[in-house]
Structure formats: C-alpha cells, structure tokens
Coordinates of C-alpha atoms and ligand atoms in Angstrom, one line a residue:
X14 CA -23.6 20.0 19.8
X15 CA -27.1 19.4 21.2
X16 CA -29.3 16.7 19.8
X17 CA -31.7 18.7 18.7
X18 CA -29.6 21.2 16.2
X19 CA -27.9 17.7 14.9
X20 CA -31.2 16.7 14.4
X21 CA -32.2 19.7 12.9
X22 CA -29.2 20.3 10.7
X23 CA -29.1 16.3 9.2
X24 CA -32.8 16.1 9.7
X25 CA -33.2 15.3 5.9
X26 CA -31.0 12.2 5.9
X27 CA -34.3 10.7 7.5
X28 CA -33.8 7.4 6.8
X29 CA -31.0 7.8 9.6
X30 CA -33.2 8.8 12.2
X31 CA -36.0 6.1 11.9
X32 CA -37.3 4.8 14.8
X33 CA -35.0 6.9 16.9
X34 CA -36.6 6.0 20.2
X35 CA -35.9 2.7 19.6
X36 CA -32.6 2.5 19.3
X37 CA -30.1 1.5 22.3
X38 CA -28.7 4.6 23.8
X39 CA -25.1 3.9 22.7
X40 CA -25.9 3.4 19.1
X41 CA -27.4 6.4 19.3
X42 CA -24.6 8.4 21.1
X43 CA -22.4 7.1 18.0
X44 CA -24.4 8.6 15.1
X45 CA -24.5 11.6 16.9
X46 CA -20.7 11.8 17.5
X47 CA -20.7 10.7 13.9
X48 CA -22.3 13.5 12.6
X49 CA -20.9 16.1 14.8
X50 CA -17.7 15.7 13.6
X51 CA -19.2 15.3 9.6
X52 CA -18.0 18.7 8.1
X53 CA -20.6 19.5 5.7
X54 CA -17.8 20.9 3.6
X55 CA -16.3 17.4 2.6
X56 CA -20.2 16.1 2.4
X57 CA -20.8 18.3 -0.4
X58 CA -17.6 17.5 -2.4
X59 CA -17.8 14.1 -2.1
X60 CA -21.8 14.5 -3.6
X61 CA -20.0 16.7 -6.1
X62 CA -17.8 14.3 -6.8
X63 CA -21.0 11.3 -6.8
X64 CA -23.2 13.3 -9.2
X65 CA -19.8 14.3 -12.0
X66 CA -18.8 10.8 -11.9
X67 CA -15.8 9.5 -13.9
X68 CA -14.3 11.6 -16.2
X69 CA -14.8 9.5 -19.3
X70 CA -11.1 8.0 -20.6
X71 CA -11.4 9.4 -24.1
X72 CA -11.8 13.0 -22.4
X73 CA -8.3 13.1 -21.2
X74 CA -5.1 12.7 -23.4
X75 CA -3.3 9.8 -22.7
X76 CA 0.2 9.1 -24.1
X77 CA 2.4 6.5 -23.8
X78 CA 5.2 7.0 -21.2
X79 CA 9.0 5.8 -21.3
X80 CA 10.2 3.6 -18.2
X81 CA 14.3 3.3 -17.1
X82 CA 15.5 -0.1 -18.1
X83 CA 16.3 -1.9 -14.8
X84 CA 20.0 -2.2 -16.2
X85 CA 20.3 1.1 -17.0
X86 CA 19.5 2.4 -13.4
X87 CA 20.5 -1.6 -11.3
X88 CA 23.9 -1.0 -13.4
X89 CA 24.5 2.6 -12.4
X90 CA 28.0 2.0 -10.8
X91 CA 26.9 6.4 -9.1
X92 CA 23.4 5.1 -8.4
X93 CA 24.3 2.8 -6.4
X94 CA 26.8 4.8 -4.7
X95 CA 24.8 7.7 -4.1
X96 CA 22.5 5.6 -2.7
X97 CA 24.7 3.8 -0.5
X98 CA 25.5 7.2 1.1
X99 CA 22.3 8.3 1.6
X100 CA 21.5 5.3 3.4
X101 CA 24.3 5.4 5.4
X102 CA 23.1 9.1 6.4
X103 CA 19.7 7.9 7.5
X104 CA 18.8 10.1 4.7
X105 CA 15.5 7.4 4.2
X106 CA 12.7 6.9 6.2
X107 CA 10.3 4.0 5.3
X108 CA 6.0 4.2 4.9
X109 CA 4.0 1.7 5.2
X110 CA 0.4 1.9 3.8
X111 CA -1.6 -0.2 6.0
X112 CA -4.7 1.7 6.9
X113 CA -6.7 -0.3 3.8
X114 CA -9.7 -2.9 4.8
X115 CA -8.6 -6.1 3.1
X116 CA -11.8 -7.1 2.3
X117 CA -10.6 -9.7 -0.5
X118 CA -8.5 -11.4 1.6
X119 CA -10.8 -12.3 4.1
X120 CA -9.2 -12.2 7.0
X121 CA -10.1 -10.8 10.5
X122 CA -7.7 -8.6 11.6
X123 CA -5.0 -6.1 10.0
X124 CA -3.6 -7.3 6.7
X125 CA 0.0 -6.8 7.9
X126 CA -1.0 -9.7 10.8
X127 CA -1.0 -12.3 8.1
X128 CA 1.2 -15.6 8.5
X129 CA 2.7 -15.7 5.1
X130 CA 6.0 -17.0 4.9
X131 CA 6.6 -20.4 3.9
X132 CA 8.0 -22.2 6.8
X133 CA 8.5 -19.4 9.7
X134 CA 5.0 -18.4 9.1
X135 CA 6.4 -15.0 10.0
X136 CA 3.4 -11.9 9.4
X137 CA 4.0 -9.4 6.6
X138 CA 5.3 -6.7 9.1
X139 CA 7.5 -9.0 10.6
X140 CA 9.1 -9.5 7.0
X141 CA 9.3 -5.8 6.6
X142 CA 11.1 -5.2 10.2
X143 CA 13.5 -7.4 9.4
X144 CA 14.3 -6.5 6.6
X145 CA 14.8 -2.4 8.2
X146 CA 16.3 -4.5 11.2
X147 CA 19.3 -5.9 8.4
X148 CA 19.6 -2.4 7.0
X149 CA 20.1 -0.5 10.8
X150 CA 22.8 -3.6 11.6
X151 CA 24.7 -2.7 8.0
X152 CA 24.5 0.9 7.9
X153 CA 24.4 2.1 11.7
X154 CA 22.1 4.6 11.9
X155 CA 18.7 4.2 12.9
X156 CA 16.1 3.8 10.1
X157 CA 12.6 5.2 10.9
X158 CA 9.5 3.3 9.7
X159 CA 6.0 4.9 9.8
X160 CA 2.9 2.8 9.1
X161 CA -0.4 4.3 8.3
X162 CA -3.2 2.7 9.8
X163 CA -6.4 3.9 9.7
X164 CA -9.3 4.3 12.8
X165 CA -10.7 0.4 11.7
X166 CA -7.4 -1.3 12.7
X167 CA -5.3 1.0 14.5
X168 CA -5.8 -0.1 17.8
X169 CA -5.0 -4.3 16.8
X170 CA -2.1 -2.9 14.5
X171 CA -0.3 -1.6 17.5
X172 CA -1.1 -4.4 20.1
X173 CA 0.3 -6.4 17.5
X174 CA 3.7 -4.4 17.6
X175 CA 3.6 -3.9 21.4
X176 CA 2.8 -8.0 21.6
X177 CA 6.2 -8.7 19.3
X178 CA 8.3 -6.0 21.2
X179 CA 8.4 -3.9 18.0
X180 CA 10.4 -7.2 16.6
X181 CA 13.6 -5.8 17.3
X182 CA 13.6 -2.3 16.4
X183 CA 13.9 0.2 18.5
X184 CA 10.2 1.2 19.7
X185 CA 11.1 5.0 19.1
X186 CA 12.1 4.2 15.7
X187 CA 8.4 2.9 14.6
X188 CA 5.6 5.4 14.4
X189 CA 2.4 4.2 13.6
X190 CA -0.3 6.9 12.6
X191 CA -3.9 7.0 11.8
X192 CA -5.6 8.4 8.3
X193 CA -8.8 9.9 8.4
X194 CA -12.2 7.7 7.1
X195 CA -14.6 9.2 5.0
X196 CA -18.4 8.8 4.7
X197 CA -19.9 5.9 2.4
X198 CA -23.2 7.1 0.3
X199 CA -25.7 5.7 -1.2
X200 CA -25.8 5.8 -5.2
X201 CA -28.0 8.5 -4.7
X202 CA -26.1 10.6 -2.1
X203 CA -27.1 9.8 1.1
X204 CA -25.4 8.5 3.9
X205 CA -25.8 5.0 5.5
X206 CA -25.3 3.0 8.8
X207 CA -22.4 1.0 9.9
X208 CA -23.6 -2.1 11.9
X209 CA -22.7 -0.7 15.1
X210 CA -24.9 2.2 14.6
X211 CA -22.4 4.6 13.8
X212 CA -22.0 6.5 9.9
X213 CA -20.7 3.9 7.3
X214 CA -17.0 4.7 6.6
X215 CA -14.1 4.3 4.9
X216 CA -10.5 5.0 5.3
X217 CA -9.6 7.5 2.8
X218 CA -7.5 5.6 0.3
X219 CA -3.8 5.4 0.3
X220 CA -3.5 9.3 -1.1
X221 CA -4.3 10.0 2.7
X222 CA -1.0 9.6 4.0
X223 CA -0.2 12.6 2.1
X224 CA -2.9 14.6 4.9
X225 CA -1.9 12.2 7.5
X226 CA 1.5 13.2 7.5
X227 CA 0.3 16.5 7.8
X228 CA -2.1 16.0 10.1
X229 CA 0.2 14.5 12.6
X230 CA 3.4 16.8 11.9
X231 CA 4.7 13.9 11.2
X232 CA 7.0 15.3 7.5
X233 CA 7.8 17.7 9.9
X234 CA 9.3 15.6 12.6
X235 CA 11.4 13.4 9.8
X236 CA 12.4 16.3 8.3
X237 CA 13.8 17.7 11.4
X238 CA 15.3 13.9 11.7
X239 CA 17.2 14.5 8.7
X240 CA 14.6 11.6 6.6
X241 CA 15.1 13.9 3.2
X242 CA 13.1 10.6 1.3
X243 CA 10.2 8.2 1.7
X244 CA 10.2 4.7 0.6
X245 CA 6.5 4.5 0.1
X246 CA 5.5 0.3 0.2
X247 CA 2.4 -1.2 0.7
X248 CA 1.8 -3.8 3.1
X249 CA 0.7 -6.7 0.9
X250 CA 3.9 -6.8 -1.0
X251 CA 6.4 -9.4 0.9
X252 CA 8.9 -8.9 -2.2
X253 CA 9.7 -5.2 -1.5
X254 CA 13.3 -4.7 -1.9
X255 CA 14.0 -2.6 1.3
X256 CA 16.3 -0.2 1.1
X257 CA 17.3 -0.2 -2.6
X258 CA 20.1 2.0 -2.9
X259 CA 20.2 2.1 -6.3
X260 CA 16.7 3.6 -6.3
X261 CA 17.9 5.7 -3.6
X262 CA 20.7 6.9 -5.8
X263 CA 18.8 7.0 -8.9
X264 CA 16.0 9.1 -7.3
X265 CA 18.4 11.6 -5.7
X266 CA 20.7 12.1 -8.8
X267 CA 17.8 12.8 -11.6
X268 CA 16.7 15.5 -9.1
X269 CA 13.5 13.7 -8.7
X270 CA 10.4 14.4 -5.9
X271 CA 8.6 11.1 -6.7
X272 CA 10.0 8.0 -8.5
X273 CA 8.3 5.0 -9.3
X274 CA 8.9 1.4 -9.8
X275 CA 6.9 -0.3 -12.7
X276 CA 7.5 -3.8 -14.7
X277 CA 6.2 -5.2 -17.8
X278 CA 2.3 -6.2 -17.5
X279 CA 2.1 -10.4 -17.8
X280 CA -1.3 -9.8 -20.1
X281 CA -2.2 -6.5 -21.1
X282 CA -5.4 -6.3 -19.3
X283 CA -3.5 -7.1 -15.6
X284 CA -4.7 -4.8 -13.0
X285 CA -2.3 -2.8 -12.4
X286 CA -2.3 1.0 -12.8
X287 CA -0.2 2.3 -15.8
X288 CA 2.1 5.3 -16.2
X289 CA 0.9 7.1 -19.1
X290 CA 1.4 11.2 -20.5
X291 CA -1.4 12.4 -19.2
X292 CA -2.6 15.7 -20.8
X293 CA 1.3 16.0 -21.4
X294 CA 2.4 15.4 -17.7
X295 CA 3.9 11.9 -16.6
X296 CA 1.3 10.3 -14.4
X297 CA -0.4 7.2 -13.2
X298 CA -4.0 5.9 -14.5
X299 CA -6.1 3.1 -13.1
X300 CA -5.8 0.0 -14.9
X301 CA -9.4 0.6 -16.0
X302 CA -9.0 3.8 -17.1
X303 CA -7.5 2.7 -20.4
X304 CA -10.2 1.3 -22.4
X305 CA -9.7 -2.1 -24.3
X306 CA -8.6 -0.7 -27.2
X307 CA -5.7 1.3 -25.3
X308 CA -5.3 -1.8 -23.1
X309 CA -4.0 -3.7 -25.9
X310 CA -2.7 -1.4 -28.3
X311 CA 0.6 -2.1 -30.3
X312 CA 3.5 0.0 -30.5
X313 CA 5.5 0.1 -34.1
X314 CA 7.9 -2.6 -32.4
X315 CA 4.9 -5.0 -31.8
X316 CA 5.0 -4.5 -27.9
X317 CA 2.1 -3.1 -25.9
X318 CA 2.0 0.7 -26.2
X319 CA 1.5 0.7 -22.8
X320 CA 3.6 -2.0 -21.5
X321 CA 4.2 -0.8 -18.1
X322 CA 2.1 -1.7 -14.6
X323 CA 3.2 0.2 -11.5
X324 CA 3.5 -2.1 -8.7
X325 CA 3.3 0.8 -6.0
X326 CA 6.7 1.0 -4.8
X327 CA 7.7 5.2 -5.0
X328 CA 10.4 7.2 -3.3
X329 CA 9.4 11.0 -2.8
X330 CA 10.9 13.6 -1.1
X331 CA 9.9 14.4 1.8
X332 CA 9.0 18.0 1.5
X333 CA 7.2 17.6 -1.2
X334 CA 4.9 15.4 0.4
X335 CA 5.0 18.0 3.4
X336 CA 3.8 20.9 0.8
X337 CA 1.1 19.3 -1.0
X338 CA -1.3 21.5 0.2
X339 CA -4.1 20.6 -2.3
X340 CA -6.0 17.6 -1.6
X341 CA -5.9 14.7 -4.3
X342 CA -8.9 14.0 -6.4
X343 CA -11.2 11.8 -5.1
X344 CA -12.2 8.4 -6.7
X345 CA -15.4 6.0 -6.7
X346 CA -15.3 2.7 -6.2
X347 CA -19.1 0.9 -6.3
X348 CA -19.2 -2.1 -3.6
X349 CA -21.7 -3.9 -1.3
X350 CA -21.6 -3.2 2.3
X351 CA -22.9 -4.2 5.8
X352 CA -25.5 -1.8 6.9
X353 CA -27.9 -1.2 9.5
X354 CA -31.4 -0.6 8.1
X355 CA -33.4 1.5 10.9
X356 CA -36.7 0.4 9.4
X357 CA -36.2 -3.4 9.9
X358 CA -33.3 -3.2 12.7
X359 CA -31.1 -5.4 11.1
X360 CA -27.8 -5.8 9.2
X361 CA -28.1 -6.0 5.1
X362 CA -26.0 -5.4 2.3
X363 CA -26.5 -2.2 0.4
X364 CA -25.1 -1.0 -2.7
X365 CA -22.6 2.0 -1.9
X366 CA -20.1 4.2 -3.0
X367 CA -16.7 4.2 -1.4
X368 CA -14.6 7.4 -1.6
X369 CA -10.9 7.3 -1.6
X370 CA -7.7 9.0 -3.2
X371 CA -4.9 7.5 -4.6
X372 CA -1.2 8.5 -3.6
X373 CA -0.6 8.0 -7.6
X374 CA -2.1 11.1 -8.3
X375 CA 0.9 13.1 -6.1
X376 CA 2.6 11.7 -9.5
X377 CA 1.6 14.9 -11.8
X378 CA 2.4 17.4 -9.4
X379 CA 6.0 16.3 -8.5
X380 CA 9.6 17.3 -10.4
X381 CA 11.1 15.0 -12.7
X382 CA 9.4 12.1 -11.8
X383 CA 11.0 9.2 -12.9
X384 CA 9.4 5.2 -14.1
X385 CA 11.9 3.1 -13.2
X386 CA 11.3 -0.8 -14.8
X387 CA 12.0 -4.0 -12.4
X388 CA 11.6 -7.4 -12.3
X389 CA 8.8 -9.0 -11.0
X390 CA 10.2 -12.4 -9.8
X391 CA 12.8 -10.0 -7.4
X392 CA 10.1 -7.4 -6.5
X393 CA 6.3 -8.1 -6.3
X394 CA 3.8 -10.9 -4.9
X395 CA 1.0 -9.2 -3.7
X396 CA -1.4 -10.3 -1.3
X397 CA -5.1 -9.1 -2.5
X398 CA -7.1 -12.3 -2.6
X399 CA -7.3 -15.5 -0.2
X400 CA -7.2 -17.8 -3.7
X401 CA -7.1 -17.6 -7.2
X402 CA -4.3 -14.6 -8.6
X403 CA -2.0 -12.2 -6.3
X404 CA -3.2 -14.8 -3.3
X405 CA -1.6 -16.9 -0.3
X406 CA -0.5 -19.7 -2.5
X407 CA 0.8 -17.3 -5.0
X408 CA 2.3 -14.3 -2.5
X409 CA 4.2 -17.5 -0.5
X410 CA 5.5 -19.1 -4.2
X411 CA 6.9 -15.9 -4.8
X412 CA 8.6 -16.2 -2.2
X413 CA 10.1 -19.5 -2.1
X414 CA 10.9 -18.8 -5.6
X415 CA 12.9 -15.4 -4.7
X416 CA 15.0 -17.5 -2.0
X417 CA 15.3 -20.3 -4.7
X418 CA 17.0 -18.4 -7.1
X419 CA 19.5 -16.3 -4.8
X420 CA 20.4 -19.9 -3.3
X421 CA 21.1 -21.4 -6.7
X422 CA 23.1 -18.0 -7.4
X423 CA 25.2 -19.2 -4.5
X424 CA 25.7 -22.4 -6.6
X425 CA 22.9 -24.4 -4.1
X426 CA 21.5 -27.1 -6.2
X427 CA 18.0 -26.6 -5.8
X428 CA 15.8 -29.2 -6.8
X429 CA 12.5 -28.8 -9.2
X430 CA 9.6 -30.4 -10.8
X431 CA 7.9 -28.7 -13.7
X432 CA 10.1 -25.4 -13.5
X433 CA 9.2 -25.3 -9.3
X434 CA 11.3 -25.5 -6.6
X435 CA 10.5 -29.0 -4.9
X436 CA 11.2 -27.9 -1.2
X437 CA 10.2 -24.5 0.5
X438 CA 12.5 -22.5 1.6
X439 CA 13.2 -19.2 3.5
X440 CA 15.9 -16.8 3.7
X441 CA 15.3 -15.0 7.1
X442 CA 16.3 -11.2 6.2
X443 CA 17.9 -11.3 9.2
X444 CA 20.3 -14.4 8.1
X445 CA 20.5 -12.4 4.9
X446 CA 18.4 -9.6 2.6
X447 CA 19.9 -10.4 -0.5
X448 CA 22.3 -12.6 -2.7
X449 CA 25.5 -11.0 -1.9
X450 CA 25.1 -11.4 2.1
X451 CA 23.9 -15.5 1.5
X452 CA 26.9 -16.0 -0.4
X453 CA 29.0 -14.9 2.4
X454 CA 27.2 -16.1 5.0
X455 CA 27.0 -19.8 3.3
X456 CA 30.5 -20.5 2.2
X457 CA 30.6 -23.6 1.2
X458 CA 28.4 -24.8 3.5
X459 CA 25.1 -25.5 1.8
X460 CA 25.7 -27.5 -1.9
X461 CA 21.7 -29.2 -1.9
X462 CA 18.3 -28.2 -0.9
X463 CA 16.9 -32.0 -0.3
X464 CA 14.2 -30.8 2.4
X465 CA 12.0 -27.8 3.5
X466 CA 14.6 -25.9 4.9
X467 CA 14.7 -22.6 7.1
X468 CA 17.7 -20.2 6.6
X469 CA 17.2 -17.5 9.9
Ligands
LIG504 P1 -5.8 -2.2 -1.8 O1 -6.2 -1.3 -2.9 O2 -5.3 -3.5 -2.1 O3 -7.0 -2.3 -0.8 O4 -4.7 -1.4 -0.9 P2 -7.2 -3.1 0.6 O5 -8.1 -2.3 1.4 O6 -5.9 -3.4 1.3 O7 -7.9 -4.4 0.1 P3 -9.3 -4.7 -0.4 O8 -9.4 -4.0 -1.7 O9 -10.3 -4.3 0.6 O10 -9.3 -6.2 -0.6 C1 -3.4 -1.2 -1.4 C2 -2.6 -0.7 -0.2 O11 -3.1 0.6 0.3 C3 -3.4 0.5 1.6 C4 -3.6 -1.0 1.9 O12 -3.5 -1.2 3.3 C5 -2.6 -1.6 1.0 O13 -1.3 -1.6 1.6 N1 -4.6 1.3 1.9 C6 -5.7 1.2 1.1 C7 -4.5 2.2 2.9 O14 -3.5 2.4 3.6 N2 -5.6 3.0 3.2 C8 -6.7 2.9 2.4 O15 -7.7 3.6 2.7 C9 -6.8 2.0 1.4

C-alpha cells in the first residue's frame, strides 16, 4: 500500500505521524509495514473489547467445581495402563507455551534460556528435552514437541536449539512456531509506538496456540502423525511431570477433549486461576475474578469453597484444538510500557492496555472436561519473578526438594536443617525421570548425601 492511502486511512491516529519528516527512514518504513498489515477488523474488536471492559464477577454465576483426588486417578491401576499404551503409540505430542515476554523475571532473552537447575545450571528447555529425551529411550517411538514462540523471541529461541543441537532429540522431532502479536492501546484507544518505531505489540496470550496451530497446519500435521493428544505445559514450570501416563490414561478413558491439573491453593488469595461452574459449565476463572468474599469463602466442611488453583498443565485432544474455529475472548491487562513519543523523540513509559487470550477459556467449550488434583511439591515451581514468591531461589528449591524426596524414597539418607535439604542435588532426567528408574539405577550404591551432588 502506498504511503499516502496509509496515511490517509490511519491519518487520525495523529499522534503517530508527528513530525514525520523527521523521523529516520527505517523507523518509518516499520510503522508503515506495521500498519499495512493492521486489519482494521481486529482494531475495532479489540476497542470493543477496551470500551465493555470486564464483565463484573457478580454478573456471571460462579459455582464451585469438584476436582479428581490425585489417588483416585495416580491409583487407577487402567489409568495408568491406558496411558502406558498410548504413550507407547506416540499417541502424545508435547506444547510448549513459550511465546510470553517475561517481563517479571527480568531477564534478556527467552525465558526457556534460563540457567535454573541447581548444580548443572541446565536452561528450562534443556530440562524439558530431557525429560521427552527419557520418554523416546523408554517407549521407542519418537515424541514430537512443538514450542510456541512468538515474533519477540523466535529468532533467539531457535539459535538457542540450533546452538545445543536440539539437545539430543532428533531435530525433525522439534517444531518451533510463531503466535501472532497484537496491538497495545492507549486507555483511551489509540495505538502507541514501540521504541524501534514500529506499532507497540504484544504476543497474543497463551490462547493463541489454539490459531497458531491453525495457522501453521500444524494440528493438521500431528494429526496425520498419529499425535491424537497435547500435553499443553508452560515453560516456567521445571516440575512438569512429562509424560504422565496416568493423565494420559485418565484423560483418554473419561472421554475427555481437555483435562486439567489443579492442587489445593497454599492461601486462598494465591494467584492462580480457579476452576469454578461457570454459568453451569466447568471452566477456568482468573484468580481475580473471584472477589474477596468468594476468595475465601467456606464450604460446610470448613475448607475453602473454592479450594482448587490450576497450575496450567492440560491435555486436549488434538482435534478439538484443530476445530476451534471461534476465537477466545480477549482479556485486558493494564501495564506500563516503553514507548516512543514522536513529539519529544524519545523513549517513556506510558500507561497501556495489553490484549491477550487465555487457552483456559478452550475449557467451556470442550467434552467432559475433567479437574484432576496433584501435588505441588511433585508438580509445580514456577518461574514468574527474579525474587520474592514463584522466583529463582524458590523455582531451584523446588527442585532440589523434588530430587530430595525421590532419593530418600530410595532409602538415601539425606541430610536437613530446619525441614531443608542441606546439600543440592540433581537428578539428571536423563540418569532418571522419576523414583522408580533411581531406585534401579542406584542399587545400593548411594546410602548419604554428604555434599552438593550431581546425579546425570
Ligand atoms: P505468564 O502469564 O507468566 O507471562 O505466561 P509471561 O509473559 O511469561 O511473563 P510476565 O507476565 O511478562 O512476567 C505463562 C506462560 O504462557 C506463555 C509464557 O511463555 C509462559 O509459558 N505465554 C504467555 C505465551 O506463550 N504467549 C503469550 O502471549 C503469553
């Protein structure tokens, strides 16, 4: 498109076309790109979506919803079973969610890049190939793993693979594809500046993998492969039991298109979003969706009436992802960012309004989708913040505390102070993913952890 319609058609964004002439020929070559490829379409729902704001809480019925008890579905003899066949099929294929901008973290660079195991220092995705790497060696068949990244941190993402030689997997067996970004406004509507002189934009929340899997006829392609399931997992999340064929199993026998792994909130105000009845349908809600009064309401047996925090592990068939047709709603999230101001030249931070979706919301629309509760010592550390809760010292504690409890299962005396394991230690997946293998890979070799010590 010529400048001059572009200029013509955005022409009352004006604030995006100050001093014009000023402006280095390349910045101005990428708002114009930026623009072209703006579908007006999407501009007015997402002002649509600006000017209704949040549905207030009270307007929707919320009802408390029933979770699996993790021994009903861990002790499931035919769960586990089923699973174990499915796996062996390559009936899985694993997701990654790693498209998001880690701003709390802090850290330059994909979030996946991040040194966090205790001794190895090994990167999240290294953690999670591994752990895909143990499952190809025991079952035999190859295990595909997608990762969504988005157009902000594709390019390191896959330098990053290509650097590691796809640690050990077979290249073909990784895909990594790119969700779309959508346009940050102002709190009145209008768009901003990145700092590079480009549109302001966002990746489009983790609900985009559902239209990036689309997008790239990529359900398509793992259908064909014979991946009937996703094992959706996000990449902050070091603890993710991968595969779990008891969730397999589970998920396949309750003729489910979407289960869910939740656990019991450690305060009733923890961030996590909750499975609820929502206007009679089982769904997920954003922590602050439930007001405080919900947050901490009682039950008859003195519990929480909503006790359960979904920690964002889900299985869904594939299919169903591949026929969403619909997109997801769209949420708001206020924050401050980097902008170019064209009056003054220079970089600032402006109030604006993200827009993203949330793959939660898949939840209402699926068949018998299913809660299932877990433990959070075996299952979730998340990495959000570079201190304070769900941080580096807290992801890496999890950790060492996983590995210190499947070593004293083995009958490893493993020292603490104050409830803590003294020593770090790491259980390589590699050396083994879970209690069973270490036990048979030890022997009787190991009786005392008396230093920092590496299993790999
Ligand atoms: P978070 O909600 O923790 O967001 O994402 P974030 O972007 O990683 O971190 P902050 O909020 O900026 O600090 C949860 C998961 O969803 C993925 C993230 O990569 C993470 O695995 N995600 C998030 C996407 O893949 N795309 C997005 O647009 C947003």
């Amino acid at each position: 498109m010529r400048t001059a319609e572009l200029l013509e058609r955005w022409g009352a964004e004006v604030e995006l076309f100050e001093h014009w002439a000023d402006r280095p020929p390349e910045a101005r070559r990428r708002l114009l790109a930026d623009l072209d490829s703006l579908d007006p379409g999407l501009l007015a729902r997402l002002r649509e979506t600006l000017s209704a704001g949040r549905p207030a809480p009270a307007a929707r019925r919320i009802a408390p919803l029933p979770a699996v008890a993790l021994e009903q579905w861990r002790g499931s003899r035919e769960a586990g079973q089923a699973g174990e066949e499915l796996l062996a099929a390559g009936r899985t294929a694993f997701l990654t969610v790693a498209g998001g901008q880690g701003t709390r973290l802090g850290w330059e660079g994909p979030k996946g890049c991040f040194p966090i195991s205790p001794i190895r220092k090994a990167p999240l995705f290294q953690i999670f190939a591994e752990k895909i790497l143990a499952a190809r060696r025991r079952y035999g068949v190859p295990m595909r793993w997608c990762i969504m990244t988005s157009p902000l941190n594709h390019g390191p993402t896959l330098e990053f693979f290509r650097e590691r030689d796809f640690f050990g997997l077979p290249e073909e067996e990784v895909t990594l594809f790119r969700q779309g970004l959508l346009p940050s406004l102002t709190p009145e509507g209008r768009l901003l500046m990145s700092p590079d002189g480009g549109l302001a934009r966002n990746p489009t929340g983790h609900g985009g993998i559902l239209q990036a899997l689309r997008d790239e006829g990529l359900a398509g392609r793992l259908l064909e492969a014979g991946a009937e399931e996703l094992f959706y997992f996000q990449v902050d999340n070091p603890l993710v039991r991968l595969p779990d064929p008891h969730f397999a199993g589970w998920h396949r026998l309750a003729g489910s298109q979407l289960s869910s792994k939740v656990l019991a909130k450690s305060h009733p105000e923890e961030r996590l979003g909750v499975p609820v009845l929502l206007e009679g349908r089982p769904g997920i809600i954003e922590y602050s969706d439930l007001n405080p009064e919900g947050m901490r309401a009682r039950a008859a047996d003195g519990g929480l009436l909503f006790p359960y925090g979904s920690i964002a592990i889900h299985l869904l068939n594939t299919s169903f992802a591949a026929s969403l047709a619909l997109p997801l709603p769209l949420h708001l999230a206020r924050k401050r960012v980097r902008c170019l101001v064209p009056r003054t030249g220079g970089v600032e931070e402006r109030e604006a309004v993200k827009f993203e979706s949330f793959i939660f919301d898949a939840v209402p629309l699926a068949a018998s989708p299913q809660f299932l509760q877990t433990s959070r010592e075996e299952e979730f550390a998340p990495l959000k913040n570079a201190a304070g809760p769900d941080s580096i010292a807290t992801c890496t504690a999890g950790m060492i505390e996983q590995h210190s409890r499947w070593l004293e299962a083995c009958g490893v005396q493993v020292p603490r102070e104050g409830g803590r394991p003294r020593y770090r230690v790491e259980i390589s997946p590699l050396f083994a993913a879970d209690p069973q293998t270490l036990q048979e890979r030890l022997g009787n070799t190991v009786n005392k952890i008396d230093e920092d010590t590496l299993f790999a």
